[in-house]
Coordinates of C-alpha atoms in Angstrom, one line a residue:
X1 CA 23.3 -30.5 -10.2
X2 CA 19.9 -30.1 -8.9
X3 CA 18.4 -26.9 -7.8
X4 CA 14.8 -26.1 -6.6
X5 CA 13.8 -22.7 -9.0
X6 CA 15.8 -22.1 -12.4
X7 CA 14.9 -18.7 -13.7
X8 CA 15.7 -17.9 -17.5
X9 CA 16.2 -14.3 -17.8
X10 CA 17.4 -11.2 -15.5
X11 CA 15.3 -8.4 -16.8
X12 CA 13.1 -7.0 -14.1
X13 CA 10.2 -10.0 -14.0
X14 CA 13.1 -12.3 -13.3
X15 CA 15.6 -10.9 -11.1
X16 CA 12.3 -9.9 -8.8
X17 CA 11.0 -13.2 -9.1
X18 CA 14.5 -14.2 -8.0
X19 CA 14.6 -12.0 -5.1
X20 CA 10.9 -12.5 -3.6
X21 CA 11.7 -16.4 -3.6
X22 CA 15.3 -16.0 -1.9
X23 CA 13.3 -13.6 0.8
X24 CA 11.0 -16.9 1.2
X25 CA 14.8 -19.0 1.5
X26 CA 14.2 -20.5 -1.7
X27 CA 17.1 -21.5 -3.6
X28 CA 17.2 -20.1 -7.0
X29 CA 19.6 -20.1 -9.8
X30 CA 18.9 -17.1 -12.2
X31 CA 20.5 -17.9 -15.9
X32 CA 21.4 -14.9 -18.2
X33 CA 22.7 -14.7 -21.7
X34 CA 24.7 -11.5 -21.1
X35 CA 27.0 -10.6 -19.1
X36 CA 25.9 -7.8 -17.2
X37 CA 22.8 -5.2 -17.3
X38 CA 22.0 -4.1 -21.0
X39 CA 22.9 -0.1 -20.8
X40 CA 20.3 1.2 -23.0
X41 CA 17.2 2.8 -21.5
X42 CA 14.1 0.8 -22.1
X43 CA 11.1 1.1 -19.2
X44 CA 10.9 4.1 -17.7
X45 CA 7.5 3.8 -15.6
X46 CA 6.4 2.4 -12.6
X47 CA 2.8 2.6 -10.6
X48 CA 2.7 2.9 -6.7
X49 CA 1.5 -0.9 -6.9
X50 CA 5.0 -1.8 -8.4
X51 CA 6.6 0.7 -6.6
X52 CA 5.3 -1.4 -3.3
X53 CA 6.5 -4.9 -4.7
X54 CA 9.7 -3.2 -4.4
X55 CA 9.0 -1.8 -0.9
X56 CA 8.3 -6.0 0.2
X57 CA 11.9 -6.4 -1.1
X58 CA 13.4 -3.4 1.0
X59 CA 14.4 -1.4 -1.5
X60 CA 11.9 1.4 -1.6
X61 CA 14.5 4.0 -0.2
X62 CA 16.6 2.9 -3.1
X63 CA 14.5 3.0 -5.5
X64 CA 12.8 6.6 -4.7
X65 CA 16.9 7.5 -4.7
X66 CA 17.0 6.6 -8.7
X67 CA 13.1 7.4 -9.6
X68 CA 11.7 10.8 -10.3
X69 CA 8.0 11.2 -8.8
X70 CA 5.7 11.8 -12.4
X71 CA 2.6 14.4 -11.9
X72 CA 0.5 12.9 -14.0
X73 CA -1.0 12.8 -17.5
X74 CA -1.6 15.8 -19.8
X75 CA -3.4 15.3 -23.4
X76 CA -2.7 18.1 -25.6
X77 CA -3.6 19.1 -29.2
X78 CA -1.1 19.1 -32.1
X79 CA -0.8 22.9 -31.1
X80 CA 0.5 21.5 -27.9
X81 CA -2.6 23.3 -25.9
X82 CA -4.2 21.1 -23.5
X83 CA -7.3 19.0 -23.9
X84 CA -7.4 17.4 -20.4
X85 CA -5.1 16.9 -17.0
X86 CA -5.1 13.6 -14.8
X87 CA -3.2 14.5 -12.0
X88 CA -1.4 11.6 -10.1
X89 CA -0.4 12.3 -6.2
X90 CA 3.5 12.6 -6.0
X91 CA 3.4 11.6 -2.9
X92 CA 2.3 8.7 -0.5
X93 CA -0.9 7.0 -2.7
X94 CA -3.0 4.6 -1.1
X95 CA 0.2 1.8 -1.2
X96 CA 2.4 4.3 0.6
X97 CA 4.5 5.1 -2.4
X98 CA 4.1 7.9 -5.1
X99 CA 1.5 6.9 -7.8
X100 CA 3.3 7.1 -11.1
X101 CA 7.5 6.7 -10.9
X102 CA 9.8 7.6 -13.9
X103 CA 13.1 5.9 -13.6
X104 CA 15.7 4.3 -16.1
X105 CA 15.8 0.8 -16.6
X106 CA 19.5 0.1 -15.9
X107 CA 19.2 1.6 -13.2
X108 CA 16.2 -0.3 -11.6
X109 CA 18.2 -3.9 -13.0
X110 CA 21.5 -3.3 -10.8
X111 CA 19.8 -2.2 -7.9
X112 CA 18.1 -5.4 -8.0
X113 CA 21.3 -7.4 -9.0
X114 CA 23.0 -5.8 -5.7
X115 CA 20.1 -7.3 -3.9
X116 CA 20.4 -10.9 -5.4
X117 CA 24.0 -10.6 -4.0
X118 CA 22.3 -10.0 -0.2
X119 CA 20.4 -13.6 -0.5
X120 CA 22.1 -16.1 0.4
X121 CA 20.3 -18.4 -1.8
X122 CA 20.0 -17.1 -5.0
X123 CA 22.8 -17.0 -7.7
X124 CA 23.1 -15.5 -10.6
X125 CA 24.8 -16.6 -13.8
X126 CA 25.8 -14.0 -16.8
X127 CA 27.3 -14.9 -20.1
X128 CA 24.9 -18.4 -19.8
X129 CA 22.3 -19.1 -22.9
X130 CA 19.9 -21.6 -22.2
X131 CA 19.3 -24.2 -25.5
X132 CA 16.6 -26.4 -24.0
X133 CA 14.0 -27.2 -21.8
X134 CA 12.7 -30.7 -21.2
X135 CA 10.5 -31.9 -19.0
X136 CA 10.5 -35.7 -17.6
X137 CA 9.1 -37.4 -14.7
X138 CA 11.1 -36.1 -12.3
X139 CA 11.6 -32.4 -12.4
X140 CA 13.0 -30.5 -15.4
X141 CA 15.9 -30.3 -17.4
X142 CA 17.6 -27.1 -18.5
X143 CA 20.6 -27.4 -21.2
X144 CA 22.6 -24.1 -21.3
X145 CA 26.1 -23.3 -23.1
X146 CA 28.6 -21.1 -21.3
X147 CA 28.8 -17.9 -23.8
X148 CA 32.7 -17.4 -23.2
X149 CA 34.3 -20.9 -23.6
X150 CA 31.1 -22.3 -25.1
X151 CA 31.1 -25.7 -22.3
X152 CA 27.8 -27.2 -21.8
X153 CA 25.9 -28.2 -19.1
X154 CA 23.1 -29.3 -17.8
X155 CA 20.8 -28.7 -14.7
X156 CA 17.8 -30.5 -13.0
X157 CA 15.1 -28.3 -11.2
X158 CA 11.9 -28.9 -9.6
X159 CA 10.6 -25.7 -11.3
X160 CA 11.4 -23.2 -14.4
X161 CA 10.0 -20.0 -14.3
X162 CA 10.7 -18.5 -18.1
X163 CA 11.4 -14.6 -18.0
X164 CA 13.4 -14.5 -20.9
X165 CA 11.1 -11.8 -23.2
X166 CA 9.4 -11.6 -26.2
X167 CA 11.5 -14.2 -27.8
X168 CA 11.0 -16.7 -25.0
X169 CA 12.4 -19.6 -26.0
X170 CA 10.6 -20.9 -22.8
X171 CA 7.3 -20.2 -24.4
X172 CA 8.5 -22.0 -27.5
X173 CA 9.7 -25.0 -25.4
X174 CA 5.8 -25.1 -23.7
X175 CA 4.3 -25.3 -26.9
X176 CA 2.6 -21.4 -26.0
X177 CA 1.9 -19.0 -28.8
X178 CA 1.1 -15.5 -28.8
X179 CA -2.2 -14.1 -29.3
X180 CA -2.4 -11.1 -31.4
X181 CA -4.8 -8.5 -30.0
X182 CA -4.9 -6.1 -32.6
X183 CA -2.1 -3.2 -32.1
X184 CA 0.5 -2.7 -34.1
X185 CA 2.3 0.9 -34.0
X186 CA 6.0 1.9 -35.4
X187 CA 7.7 4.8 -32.9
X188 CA 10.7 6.4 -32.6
X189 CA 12.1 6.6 -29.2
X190 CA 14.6 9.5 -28.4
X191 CA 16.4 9.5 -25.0
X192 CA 18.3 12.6 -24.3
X193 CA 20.1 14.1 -21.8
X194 CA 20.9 17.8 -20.7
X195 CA 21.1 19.6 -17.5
X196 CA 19.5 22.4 -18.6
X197 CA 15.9 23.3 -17.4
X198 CA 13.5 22.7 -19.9
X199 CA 10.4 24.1 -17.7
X200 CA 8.2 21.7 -18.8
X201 CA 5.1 20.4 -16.6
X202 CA 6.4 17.6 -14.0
X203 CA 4.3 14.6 -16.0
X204 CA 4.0 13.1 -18.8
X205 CA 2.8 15.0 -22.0
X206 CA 0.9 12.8 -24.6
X207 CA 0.0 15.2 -28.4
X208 CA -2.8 13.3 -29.8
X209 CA -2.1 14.6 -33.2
X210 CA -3.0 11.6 -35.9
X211 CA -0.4 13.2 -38.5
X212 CA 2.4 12.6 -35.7
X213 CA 1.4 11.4 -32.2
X214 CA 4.4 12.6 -29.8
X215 CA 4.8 11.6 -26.1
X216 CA 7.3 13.8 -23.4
X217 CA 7.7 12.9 -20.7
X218 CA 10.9 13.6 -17.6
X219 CA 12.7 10.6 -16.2
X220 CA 15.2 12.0 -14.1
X221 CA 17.1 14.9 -12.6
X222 CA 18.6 15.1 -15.9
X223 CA 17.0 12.7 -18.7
X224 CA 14.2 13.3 -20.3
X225 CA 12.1 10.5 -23.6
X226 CA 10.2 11.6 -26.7
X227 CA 8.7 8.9 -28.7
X228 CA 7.0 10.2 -31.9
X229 CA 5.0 7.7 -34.1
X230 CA 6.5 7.0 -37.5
X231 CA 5.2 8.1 -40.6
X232 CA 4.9 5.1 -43.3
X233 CA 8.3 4.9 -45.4
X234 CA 10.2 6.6 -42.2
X235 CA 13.1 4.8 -40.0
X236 CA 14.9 5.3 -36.4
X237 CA 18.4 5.7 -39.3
X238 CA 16.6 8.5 -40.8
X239 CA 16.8 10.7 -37.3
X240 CA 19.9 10.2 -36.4
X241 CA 20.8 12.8 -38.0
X242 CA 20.4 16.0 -35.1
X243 CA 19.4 18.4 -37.9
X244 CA 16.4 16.1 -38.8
X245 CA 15.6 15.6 -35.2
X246 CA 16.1 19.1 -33.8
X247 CA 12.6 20.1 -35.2
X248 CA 10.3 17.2 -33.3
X249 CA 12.1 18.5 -29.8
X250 CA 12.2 21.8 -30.8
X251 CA 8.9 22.8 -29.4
X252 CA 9.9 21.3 -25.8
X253 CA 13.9 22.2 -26.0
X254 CA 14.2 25.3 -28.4
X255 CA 17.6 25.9 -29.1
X256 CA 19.0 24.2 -26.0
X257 CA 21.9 21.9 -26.1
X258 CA 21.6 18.4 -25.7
X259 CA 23.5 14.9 -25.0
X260 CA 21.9 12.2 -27.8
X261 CA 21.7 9.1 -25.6
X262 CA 19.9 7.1 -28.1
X263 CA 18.0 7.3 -31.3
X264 CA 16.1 4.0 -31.7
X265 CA 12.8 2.5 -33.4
X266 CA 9.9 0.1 -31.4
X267 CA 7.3 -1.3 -32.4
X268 CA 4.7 -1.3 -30.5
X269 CA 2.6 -4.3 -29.8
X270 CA -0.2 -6.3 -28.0
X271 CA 0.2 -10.0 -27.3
X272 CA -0.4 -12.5 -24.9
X273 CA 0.1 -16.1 -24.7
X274 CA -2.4 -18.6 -25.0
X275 CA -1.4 -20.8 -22.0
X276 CA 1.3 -19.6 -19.4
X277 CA 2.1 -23.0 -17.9
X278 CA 3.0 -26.6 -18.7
X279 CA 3.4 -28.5 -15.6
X280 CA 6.5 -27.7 -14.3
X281 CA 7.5 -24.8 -16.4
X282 CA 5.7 -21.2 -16.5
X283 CA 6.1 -17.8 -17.8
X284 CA 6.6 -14.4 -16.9
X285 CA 7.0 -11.1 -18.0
X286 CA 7.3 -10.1 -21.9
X287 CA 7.4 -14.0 -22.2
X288 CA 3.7 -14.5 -21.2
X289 CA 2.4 -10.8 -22.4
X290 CA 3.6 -7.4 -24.5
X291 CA 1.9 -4.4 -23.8
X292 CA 1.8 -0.7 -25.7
X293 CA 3.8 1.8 -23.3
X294 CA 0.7 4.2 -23.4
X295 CA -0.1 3.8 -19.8
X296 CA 3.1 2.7 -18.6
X297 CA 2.1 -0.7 -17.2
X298 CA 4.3 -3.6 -19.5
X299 CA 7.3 -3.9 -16.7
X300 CA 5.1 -3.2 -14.2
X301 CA 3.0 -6.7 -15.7
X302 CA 6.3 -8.8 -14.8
X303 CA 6.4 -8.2 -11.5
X304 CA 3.2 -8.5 -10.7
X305 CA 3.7 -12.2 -12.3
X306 CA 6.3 -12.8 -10.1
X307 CA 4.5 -11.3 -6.7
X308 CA 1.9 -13.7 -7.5
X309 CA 3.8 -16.7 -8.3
X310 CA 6.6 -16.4 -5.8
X311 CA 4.6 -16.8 -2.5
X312 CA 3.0 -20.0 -3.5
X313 CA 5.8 -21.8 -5.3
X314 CA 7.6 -20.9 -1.6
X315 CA 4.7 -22.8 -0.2
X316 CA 4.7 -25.6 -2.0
X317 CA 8.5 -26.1 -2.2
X318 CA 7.7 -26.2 1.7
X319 CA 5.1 -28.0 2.1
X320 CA 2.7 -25.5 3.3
X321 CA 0.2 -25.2 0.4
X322 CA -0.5 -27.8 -2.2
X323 CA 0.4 -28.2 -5.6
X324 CA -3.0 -27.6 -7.2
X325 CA -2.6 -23.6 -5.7
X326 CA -0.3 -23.2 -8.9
X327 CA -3.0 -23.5 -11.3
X328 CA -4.5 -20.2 -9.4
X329 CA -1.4 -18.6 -11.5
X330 CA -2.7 -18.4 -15.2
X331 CA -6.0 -18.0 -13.9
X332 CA -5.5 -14.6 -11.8
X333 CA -2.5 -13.3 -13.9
X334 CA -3.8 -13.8 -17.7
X335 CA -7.3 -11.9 -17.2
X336 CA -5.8 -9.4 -15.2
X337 CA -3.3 -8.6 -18.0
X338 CA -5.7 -9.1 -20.3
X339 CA -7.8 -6.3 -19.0
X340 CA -3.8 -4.2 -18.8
X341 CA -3.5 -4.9 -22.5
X342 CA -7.1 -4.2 -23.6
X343 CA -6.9 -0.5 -21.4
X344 CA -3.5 0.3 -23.0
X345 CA -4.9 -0.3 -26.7
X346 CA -7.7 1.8 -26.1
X347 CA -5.7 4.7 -24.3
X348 CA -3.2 4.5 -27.5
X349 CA -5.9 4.6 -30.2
X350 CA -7.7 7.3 -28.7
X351 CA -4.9 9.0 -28.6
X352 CA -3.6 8.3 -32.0
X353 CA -6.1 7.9 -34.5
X354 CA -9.3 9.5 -36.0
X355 CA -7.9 11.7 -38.3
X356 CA -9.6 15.2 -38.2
X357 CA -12.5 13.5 -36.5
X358 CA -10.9 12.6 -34.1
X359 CA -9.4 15.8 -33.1
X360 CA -12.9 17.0 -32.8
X361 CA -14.0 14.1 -30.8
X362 CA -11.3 14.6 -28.3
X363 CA -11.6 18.4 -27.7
X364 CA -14.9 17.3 -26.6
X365 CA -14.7 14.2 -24.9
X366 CA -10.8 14.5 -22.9
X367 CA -12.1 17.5 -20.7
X368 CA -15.0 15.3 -19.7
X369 CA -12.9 12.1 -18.6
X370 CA -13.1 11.1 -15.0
X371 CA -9.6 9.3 -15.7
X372 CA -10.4 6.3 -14.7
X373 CA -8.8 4.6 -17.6
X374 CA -5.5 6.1 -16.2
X375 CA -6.2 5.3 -12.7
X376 CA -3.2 3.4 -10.8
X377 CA -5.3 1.0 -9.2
X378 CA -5.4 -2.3 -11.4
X379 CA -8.7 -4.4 -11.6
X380 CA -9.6 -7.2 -9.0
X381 CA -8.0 -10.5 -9.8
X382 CA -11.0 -13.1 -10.9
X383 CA -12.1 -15.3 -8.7
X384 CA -9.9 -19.0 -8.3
X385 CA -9.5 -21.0 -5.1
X386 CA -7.6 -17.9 -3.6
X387 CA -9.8 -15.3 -4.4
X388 CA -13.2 -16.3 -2.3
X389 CA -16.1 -14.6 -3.4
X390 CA -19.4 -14.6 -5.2
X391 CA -20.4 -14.3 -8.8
X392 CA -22.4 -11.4 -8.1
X393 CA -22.4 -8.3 -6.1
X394 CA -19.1 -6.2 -5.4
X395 CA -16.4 -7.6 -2.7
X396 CA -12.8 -6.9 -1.6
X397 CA -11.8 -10.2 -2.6
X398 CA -9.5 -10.5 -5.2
X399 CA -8.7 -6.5 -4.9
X400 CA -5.5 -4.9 -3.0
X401 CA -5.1 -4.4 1.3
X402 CA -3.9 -0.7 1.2
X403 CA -0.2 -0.7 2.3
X404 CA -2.0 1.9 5.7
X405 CA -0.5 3.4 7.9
X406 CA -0.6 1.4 11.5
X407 CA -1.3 2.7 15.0
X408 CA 2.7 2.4 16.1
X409 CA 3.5 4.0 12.8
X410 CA 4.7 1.3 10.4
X411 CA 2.6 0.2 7.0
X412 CA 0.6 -3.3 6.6
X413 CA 3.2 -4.7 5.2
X414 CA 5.9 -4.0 7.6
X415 CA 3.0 -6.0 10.0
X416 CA 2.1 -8.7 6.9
X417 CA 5.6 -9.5 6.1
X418 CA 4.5 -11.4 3.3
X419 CA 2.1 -14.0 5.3
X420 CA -1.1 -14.5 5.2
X421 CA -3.3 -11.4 7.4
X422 CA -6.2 -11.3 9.4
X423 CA -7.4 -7.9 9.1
X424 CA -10.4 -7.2 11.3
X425 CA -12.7 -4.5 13.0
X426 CA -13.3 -7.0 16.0
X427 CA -11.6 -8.2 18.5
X428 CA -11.4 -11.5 18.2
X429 CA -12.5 -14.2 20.6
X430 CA -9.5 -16.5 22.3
X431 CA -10.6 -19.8 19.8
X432 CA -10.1 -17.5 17.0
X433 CA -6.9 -16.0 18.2
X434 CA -5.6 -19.3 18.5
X435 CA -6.5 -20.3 15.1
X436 CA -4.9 -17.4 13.2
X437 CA -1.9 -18.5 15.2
X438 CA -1.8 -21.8 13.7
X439 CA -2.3 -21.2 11.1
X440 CA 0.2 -19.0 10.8
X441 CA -1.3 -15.7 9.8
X442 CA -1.1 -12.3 11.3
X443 CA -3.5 -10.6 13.3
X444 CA -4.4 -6.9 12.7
X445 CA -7.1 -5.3 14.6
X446 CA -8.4 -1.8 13.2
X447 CA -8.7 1.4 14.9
X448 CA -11.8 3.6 14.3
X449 CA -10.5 6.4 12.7
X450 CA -7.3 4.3 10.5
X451 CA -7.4 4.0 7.1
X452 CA -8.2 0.4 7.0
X453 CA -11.2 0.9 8.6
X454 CA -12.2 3.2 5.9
X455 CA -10.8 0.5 3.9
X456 CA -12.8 -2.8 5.5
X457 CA -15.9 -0.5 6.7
X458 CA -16.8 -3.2 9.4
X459 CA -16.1 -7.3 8.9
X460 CA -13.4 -9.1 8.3
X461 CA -10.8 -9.9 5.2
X462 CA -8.4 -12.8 4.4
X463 CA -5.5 -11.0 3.0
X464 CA -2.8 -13.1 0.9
X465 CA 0.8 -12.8 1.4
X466 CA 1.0 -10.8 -2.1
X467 CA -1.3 -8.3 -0.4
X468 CA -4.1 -9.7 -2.3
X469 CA -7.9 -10.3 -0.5
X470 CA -8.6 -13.5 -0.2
X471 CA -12.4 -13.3 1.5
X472 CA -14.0 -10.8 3.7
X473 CA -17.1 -11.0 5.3
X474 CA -18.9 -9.3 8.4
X475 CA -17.8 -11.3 10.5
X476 CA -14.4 -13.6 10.9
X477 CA -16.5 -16.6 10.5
X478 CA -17.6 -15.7 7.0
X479 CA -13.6 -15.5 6.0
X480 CA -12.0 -18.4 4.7
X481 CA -8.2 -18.7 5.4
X482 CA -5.7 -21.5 5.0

């Protein structure tokens, strides 16, 4: 059996990665080791730049249907008094979608499994471990062993993508190791459940408090996370217990009742892989990076891998762009998570350590933060042969198209459709109509007073099917575009 894509894994990176390739008609054969979604809560944050991904998909009505908007970020003391507010917009952000979205995983993984079922060319395989991963002359070869009746079989595809997590045995089968990059934290993580009303502030709640840093936060109508850090010599076993938990809630529940969902221990850590790619074969997700939770980007990573992958291993499956655009892969996706990684550590360690110093230094320093550092918008992918511009001076390349609101109503990328755009405060002339036609892009001409004329200011951009500029200029015929 030969199929084009084999995806190891269906945790969010891959069963997204799945479904942006079957959009593109790809055929895709997703491999799983269990047999359906793992029940326990795990991610529980999403950014309006996610949140979009899954707009491409058609599932933002869905998803806004499982997801409680977030207000934002509140530091407090370990008298629980606030030290500084960053306020998120819980409604439409610059991508058309609510800035920060709490959720619970399961629920994110089915809806995205009921969407494989849609695509006629993607299936999905539970109960399937995949033992090896070889590469020859002619494609690769995936071994796997049915869980149940423990058969094996093999399968030959033109491409791997590994999104099988932290103990990739992907990454292992590329020869990739993981970098260490200096963060290494022991929490508890609580997930409880209650329908009463805690009246708690609508975002998350982060106690910088070195003795025992605590995060709060609400996930949904009814759930609701605390993650305390653990003190040396301390376990998850040795809070499961309720009367040895009931006094870390207590000063957000009082004596409410409330449903114990789970009780479990994480460690907390920041890696990424030294190479993401080996020909044929490439990573994804927890497999290529692992980020500390403090500002709520490590799932959200994943599928940004697979936004940026997808729509170029779809064009060179069909002939449309050439091999060598893979290699833009690694070299736009590890910086950029990089930079995730780096901005997490320091968001944790500020908000963790320093002793009594370090309480001081943050009464004086948090109320003066422009919260940048907890800004939604992500930095601009470095410059490759899909991100056009110069070594110096500030561009839109490698930086996000707003998902704006259009004259008739609909977004960008109800318009983009995940092609290539020509976005525009012209009107072009008829020889470069005719080009963008052939080349297959779409035209969009601003208005005025839109937002992406605020946006472009005057020129012209390039912008990639993942929403990504390309080039801009100030004029068309300063743009480069496929």
């Amino acid at each position: 059996m030969r199929v084009p894509v084999v995806i190891v894994g269906a945790g969010p990176a891959g069963l997204t990665a799945a479904a942006l390739l079957g959009r593109y008609g790809v055929e895709c054969l997703v491999l799983e080791r269990w047999e359906s979604v793992y029940p326990q809560p795990r991610a529980v944050h999403l950014d309006d730049e996610v949140h979009r991904i899954l707009g491409r998909l058609g599932l933002a009505e869905e998803f806004a249907a499982i997801s409680w908007p977030c207000h934002g970020l509140r530091l407090l003391d370990p008298d629980l008094r606030v030290l500084a507010e960053f306020r998120r917009s819980p409604g439409g952000g610059r991508h058309g979608y609510p800035e920060a979205n709490m959720f619970d995983q399961p629920d994110l993984e089915h809806l995205l499994r009921t969407h494989l079922a849609t695509l006629g060319t993607v299936t999905l395989r539970g109960n399937t471990e995949v033992t090896g991963i070889r590469q020859d002359g002619t494609g690769v070869r995936v071994e796997m062993t049915d869980r149940g009746t423990g058969a094996r079989e093999m399968i030959h595809a033109d491409y791997v993508l590994g999104c099988d997590g932290a103990n990739s045995l992907t990454r292992t089968a590329i020869g990739a190791t993981m970098a260490d990059l200096k963060f290494d934290q022991r929490w508890l993580v609580v997930d409880i459940a209650t329908s009463a009303d805690l009246a708690q502030w609508e975002g998350v709640h982060q106690v910088c408090d070195p003795g025992r840093a605590a995060t709060y936060m609400r996930i949904g109508k009814t759930r609701y996370r605390w993650e305390f850090r653990l003190l040396p010599g301390e376990t998850a076993d040795d809070f499961h217990d309720p009367d040895r938990l009931h006094p870390l809630l207590a000063p957000w529940t009082g004596e409410i009742d409330l449903e114990i969902v789970r009780v479990a221990e994480y460690t907390f850590r920041a890696q990424l892989a030294n190479r993401w790619r080996d020909r044929r074969v490439f990573l994804l997700g927890d497999a290529a990076h692992l980020t500390p939770p403090f500002i709520g980007q490590g799932m959200g990573a994943g599928l940004r891998d697979a936004l940026n992958l997808a729509w170029k291993l779809a064009g060179v499956l069909d002939g449309s762009l050439p091999e060598s655009v893979l290699d833009t892969y690694e070299a736009e996706r590890r910086p950029h998570a990089r930079a995730m990684i780096r901005r997490a550590v320091l968001v944790g360690k500020a908000m963790t350590e320093g002793g009594r110093f370090g309480d001081l230094i943050r009464r004086v320093v948090a109320p003066r933060l422009n919260g940048r550092v907890l800004d939604s918008a992500t930095p601009p992918l470095h410059r490759t042969g899909l991100v056009v511009r110069s070594r110096f001076g500030r561009s839109l390349a490698g930086r996000l198209c707003p998902n704006a609101l259009l004259d008739d109503g609909t977004r960008f990328d109800d318009v983009a459709g995940g092609r290539f755009a020509v976005v525009t405060t012209s009107t072009p002339s008829e020889t470069e109509r005719a080009a963008i036609r052939e080349s297959g892009a779409v035209l969009v001409t601003t208005r005025r007073s839109g937002e992406l004329r605020r946006w472009l200011r005057t020129g012209a951009a390039v912008v990639r099917p993942d929403g990504t500029v390309l080039s801009a200029g100030n004029s068309l015929s300063q743009c480069w575009y496929p």
